[in-house]
PDB file of C-alpha atoms in Angstrom:
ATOM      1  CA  UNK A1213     136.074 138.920 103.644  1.00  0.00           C
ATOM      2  CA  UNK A1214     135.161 139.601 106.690  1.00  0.00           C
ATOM      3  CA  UNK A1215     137.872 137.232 108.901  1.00  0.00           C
ATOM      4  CA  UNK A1216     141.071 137.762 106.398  1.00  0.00           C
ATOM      5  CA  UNK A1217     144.006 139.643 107.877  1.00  0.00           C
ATOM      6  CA  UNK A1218     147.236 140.164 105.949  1.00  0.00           C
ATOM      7  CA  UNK A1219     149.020 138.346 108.828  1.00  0.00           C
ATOM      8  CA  UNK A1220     147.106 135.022 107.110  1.00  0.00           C
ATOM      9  CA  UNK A1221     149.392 135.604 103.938  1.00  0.00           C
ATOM     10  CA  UNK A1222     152.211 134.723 105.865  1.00  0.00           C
ATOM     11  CA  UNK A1223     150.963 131.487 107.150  1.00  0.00           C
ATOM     12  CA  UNK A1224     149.667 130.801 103.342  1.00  0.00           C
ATOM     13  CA  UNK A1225     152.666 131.560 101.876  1.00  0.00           C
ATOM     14  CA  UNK A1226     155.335 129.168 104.293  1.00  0.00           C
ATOM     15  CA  UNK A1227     152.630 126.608 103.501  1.00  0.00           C
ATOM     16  CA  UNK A1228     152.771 126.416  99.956  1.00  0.00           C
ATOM     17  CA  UNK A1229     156.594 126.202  99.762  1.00  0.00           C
ATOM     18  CA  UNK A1230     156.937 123.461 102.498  1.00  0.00           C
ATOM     19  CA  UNK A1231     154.428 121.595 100.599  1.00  0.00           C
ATOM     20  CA  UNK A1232     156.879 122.185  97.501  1.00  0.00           C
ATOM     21  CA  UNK A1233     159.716 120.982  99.129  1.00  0.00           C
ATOM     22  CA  UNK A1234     161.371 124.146 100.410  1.00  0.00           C
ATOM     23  CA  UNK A1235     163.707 123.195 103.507  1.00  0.00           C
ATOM     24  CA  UNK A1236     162.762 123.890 106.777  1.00  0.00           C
ATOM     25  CA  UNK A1237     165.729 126.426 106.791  1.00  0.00           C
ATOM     26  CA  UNK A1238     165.456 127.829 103.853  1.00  0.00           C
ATOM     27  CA  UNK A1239     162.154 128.885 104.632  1.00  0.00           C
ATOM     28  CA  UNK A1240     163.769 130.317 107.856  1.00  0.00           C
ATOM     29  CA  UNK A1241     166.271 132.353 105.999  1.00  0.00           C
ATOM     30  CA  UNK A1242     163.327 133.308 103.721  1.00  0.00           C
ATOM     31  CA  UNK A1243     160.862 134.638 106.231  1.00  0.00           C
ATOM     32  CA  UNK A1244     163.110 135.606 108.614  1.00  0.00           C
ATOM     33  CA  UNK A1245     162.273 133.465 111.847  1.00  0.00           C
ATOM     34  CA  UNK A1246     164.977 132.861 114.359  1.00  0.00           C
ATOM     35  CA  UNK A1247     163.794 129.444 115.116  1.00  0.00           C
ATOM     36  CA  UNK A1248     162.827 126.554 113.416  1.00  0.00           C
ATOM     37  CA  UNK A1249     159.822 125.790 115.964  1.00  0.00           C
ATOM     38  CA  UNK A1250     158.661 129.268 114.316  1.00  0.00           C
ATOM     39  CA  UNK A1251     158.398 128.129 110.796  1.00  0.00           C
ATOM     40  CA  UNK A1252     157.028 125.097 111.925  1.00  0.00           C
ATOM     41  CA  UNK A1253     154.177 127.152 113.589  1.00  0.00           C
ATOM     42  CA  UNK A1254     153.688 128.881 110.269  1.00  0.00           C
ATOM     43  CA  UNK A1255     154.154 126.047 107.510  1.00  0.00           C
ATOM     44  CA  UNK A1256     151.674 123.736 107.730  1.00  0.00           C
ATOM     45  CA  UNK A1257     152.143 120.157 105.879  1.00  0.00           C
ATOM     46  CA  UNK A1258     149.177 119.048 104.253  1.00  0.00           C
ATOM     47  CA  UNK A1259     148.393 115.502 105.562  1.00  0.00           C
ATOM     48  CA  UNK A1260     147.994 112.672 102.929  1.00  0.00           C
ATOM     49  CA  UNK A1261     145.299 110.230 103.721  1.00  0.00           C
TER      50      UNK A1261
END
């Protein structure tokens, strides 16, 4: 895997638990950001079609 970096795991892992319904600041408190905007930059929704 040529264009993994750890950093990656990060953005993974905020993903999968706003997609499971973690709160926004939960997820804060969780990964340590000091802003929301932050964990919005790292939690990606998945979009429904």
């Amino acid at each position: 895997m040529e264009d993994f970096r750890f950093h990656d795991l990060r953005h993974t892992w905020a993903s999968w638990l706003i997609q499971s319904g973690v709160p926004l600041s939960v997820l804060q408190e969780m990964g340590g950001w000091e802003s929301i905007e932050m964990v919005r930059r790292y939690a990606h929704r998945r979009r429904t079609t």
